[in-house]
PDB file of C-alpha atoms in Angstrom:
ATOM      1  CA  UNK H  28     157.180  97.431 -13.137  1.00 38.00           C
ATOM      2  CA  UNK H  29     156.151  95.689 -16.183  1.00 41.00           C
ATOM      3  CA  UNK H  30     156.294  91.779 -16.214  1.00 43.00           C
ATOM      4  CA  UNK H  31     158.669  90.154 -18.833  1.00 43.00           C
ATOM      5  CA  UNK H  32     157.453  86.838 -17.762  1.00 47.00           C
ATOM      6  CA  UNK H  33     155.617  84.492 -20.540  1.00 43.00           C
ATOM      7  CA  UNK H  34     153.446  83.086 -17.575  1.00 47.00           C
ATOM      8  CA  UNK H  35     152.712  86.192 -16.142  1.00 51.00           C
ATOM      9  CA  UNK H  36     153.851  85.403 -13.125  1.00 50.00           C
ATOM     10  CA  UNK H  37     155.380  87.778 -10.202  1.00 52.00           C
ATOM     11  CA  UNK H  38     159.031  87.268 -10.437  1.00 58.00           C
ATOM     12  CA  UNK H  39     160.202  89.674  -7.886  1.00 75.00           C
ATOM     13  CA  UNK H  40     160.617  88.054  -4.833  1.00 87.00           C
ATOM     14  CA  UNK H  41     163.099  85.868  -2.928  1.00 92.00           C
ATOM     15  CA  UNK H  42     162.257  82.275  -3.199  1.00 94.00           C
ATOM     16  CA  UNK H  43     161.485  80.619   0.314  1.00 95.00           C
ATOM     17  CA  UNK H  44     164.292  78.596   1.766  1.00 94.00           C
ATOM     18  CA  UNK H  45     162.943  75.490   3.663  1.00 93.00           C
ATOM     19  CA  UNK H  46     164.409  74.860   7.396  1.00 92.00           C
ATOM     20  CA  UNK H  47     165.084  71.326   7.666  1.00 93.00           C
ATOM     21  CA  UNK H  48     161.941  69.598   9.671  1.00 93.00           C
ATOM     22  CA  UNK H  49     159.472  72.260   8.834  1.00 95.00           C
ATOM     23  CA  UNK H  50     155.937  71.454   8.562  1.00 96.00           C
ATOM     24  CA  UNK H  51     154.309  72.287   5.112  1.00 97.00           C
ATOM     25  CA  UNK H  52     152.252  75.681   4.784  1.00 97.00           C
ATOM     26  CA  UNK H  53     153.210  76.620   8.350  1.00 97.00           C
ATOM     27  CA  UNK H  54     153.005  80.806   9.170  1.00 96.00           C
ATOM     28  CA  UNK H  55     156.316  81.678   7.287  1.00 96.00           C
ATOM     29  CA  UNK H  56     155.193  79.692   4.131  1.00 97.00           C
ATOM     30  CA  UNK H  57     151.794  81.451   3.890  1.00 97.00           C
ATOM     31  CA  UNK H  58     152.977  84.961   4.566  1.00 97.00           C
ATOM     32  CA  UNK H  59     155.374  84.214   1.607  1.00 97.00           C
ATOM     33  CA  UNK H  60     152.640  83.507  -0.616  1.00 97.00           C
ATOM     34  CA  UNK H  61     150.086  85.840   0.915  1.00 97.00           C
ATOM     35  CA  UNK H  62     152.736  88.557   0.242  1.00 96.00           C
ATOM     36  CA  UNK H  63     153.560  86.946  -3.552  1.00 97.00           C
ATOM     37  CA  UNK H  64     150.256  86.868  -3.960  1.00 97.00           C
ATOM     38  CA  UNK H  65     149.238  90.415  -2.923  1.00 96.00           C
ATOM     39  CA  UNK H  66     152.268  91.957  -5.014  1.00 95.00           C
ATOM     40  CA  UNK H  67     151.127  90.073  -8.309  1.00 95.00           C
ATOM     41  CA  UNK H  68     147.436  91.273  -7.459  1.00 96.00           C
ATOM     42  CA  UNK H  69     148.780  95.043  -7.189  1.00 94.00           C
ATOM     43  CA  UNK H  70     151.035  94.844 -10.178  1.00 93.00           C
ATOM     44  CA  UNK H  71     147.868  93.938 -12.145  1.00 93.00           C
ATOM     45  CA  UNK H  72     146.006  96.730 -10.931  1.00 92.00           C
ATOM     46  CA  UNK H  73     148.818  99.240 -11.644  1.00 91.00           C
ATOM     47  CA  UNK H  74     148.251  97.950 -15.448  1.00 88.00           C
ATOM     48  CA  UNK H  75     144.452  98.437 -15.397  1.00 83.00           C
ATOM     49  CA  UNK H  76     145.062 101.534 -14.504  1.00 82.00           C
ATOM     50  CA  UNK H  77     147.667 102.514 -17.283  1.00 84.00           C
ATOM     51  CA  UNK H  78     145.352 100.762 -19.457  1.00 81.00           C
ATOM     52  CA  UNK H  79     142.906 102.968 -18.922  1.00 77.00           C
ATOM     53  CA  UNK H  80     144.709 106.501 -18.869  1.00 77.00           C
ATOM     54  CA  UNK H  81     146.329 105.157 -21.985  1.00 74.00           C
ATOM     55  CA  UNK H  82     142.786 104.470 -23.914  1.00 74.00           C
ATOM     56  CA  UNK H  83     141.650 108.035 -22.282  1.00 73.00           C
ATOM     57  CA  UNK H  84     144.822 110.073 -23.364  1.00 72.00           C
ATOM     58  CA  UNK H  85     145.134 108.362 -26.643  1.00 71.00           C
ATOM     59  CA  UNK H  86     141.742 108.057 -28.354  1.00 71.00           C
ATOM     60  CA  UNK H  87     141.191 110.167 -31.320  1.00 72.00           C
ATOM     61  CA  UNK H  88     139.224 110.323 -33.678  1.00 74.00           C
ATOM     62  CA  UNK H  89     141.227 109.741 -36.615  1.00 77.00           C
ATOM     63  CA  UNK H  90     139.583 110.936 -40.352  1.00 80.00           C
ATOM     64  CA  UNK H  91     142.008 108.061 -42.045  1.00 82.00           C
ATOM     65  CA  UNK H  92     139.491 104.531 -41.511  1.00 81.00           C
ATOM     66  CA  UNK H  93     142.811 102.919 -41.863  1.00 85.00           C
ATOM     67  CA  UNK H  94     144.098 104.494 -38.464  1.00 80.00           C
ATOM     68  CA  UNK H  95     141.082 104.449 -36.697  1.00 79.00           C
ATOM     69  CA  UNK H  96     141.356 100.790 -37.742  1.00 84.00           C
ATOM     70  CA  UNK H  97     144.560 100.764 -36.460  1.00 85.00           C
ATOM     71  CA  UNK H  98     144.060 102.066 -32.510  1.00 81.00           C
ATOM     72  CA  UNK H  99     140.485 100.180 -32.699  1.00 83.00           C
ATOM     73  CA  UNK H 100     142.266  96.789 -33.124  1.00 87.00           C
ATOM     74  CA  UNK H 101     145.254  98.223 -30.462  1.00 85.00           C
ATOM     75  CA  UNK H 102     142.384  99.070 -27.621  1.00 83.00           C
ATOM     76  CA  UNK H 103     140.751  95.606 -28.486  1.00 87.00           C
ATOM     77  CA  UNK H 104     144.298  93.743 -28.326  1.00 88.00           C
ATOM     78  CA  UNK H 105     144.496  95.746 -24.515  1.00 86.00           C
ATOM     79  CA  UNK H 106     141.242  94.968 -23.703  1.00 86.00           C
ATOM     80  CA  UNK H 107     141.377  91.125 -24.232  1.00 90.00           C
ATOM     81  CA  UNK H 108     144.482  91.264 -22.384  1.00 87.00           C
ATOM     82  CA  UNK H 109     143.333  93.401 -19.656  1.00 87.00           C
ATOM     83  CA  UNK H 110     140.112  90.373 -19.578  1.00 90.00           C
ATOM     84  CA  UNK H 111     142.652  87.737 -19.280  1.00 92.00           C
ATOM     85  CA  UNK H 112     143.979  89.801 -16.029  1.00 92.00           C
ATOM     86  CA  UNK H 113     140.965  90.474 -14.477  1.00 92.00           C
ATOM     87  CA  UNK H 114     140.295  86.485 -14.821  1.00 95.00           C
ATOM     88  CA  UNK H 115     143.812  86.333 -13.285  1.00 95.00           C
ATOM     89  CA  UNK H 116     142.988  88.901  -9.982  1.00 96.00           C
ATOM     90  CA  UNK H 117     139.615  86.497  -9.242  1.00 97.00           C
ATOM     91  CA  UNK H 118     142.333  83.560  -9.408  1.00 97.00           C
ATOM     92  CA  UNK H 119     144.692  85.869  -6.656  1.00 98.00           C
ATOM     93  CA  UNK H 120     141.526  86.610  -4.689  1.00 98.00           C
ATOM     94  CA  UNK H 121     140.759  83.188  -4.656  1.00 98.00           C
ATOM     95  CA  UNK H 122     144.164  81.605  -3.607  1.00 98.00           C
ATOM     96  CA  UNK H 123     144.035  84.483  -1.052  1.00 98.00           C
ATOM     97  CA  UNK H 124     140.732  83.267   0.736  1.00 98.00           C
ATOM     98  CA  UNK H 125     142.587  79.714   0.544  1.00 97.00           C
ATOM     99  CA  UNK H 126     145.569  81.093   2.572  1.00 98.00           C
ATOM    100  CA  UNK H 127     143.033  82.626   5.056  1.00 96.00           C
ATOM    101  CA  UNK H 128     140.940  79.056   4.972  1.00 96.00           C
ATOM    102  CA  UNK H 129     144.148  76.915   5.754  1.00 94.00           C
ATOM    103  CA  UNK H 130     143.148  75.508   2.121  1.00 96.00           C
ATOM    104  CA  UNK H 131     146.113  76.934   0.212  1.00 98.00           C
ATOM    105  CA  UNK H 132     148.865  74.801  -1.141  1.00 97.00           C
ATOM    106  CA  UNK H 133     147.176  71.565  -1.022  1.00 98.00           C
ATOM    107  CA  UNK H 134     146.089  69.524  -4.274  1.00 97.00           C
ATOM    108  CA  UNK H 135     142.214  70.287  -4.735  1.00 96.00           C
ATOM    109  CA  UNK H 136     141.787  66.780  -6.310  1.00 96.00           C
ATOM    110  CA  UNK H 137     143.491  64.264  -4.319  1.00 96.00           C
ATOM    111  CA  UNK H 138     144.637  66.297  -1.032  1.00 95.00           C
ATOM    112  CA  UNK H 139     148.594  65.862  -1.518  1.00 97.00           C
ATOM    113  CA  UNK H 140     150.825  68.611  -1.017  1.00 97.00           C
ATOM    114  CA  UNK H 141     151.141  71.138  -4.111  1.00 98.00           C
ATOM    115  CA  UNK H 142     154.560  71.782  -3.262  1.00 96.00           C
ATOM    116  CA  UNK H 143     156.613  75.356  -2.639  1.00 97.00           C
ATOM    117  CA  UNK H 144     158.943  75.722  -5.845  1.00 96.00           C
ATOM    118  CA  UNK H 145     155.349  74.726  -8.171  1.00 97.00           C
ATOM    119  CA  UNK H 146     153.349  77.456  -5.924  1.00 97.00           C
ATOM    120  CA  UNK H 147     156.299  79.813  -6.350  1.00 96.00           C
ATOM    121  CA  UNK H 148     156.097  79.217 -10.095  1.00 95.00           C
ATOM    122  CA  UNK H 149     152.349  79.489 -10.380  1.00 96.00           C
ATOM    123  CA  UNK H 150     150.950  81.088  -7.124  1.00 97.00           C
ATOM    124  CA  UNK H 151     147.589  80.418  -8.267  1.00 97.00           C
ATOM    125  CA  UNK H 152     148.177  76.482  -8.332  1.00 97.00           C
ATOM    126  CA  UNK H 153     145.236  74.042  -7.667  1.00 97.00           C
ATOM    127  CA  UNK H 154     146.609  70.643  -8.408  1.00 97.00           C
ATOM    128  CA  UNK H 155     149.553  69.314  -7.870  1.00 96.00           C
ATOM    129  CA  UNK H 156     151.654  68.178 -10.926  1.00 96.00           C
ATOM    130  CA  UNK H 157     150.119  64.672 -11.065  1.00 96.00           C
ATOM    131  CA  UNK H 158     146.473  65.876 -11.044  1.00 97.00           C
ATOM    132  CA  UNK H 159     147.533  68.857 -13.110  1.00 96.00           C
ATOM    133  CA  UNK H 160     149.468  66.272 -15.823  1.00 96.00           C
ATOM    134  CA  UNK H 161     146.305  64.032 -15.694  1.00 96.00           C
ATOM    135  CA  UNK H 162     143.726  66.810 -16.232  1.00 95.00           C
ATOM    136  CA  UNK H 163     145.555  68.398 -19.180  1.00 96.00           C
ATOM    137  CA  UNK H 164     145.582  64.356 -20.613  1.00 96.00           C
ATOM    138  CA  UNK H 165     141.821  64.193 -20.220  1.00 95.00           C
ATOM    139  CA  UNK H 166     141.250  67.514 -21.879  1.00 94.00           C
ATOM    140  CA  UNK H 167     143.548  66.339 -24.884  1.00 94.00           C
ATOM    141  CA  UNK H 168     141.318  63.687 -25.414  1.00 94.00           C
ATOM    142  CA  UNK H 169     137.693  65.692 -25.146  1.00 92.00           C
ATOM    143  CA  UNK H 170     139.460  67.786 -28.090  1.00 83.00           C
TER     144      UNK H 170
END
């Protein structure tokens, strides 16, 4: 299943419906993102893999330096992206050990909840939207 998604983020699975009165990241909340999570982490690894029969079946040796060219700058455009997604899996891992911790869906900076429609959107979530809003502020201004 290839991933349409400009965020890369896993975009098949039913969004959680809240139950009036429920407490935030209880057991049905974190084996929704424990399985999101685990799906996305998979999907990624299914790609690696093409990746990497793809690179096998199709290098050759071409005697035109413009095609060589050609599938040199192709493997390098995979590779980069298949870096990018490896990056993305220590990320999963990550918000995986935070589930198992009782850390996951809380704001890393200030504590609040994250929130379930922002985790659903980006799984691998650290701040909440304040924090997140505030950090991306300071980095405009280091630039």
């Amino acid at each position: 299943m290839t991933n349409s998604n400009p965020n890369n983020t896993p975009f098949s699975f039913v969004p959680y419906q809240e139950q009036r009165g429920e407490e935030y990241m209880n057991e049905p909340q974190l084996a929704h993102f424990n399985k999101i999570l685990n799906n996305w982490k998979s999907e990624l690894r299914e790609e690696v893999d093409r990746t990497v029969h793809h690179m096998q079946d199709d290098a050759a040796n071409f005697p035109d330096p413009n095609d060589r060219a050609t599938q040199e700058s192709e493997f390098s455009l995979e590779l980069r992206t298949r870096d990018r997604e490896r990056k993305l899996i220590k990320k999963i891992d990550e918000s995986i050990d935070n589930i198992d911790l009782g850390d996951y869906g809380y704001c890393e900076s200030c504590g609040v909840d994250i929130g379930i429609r922002r985790l659903e959107a980006r799984p691998t979530a650290t701040l909440c939207i304040d924090c997140k809003t505030l950090d991306e502020i300071r980095e405009k201004q280091m630039s």
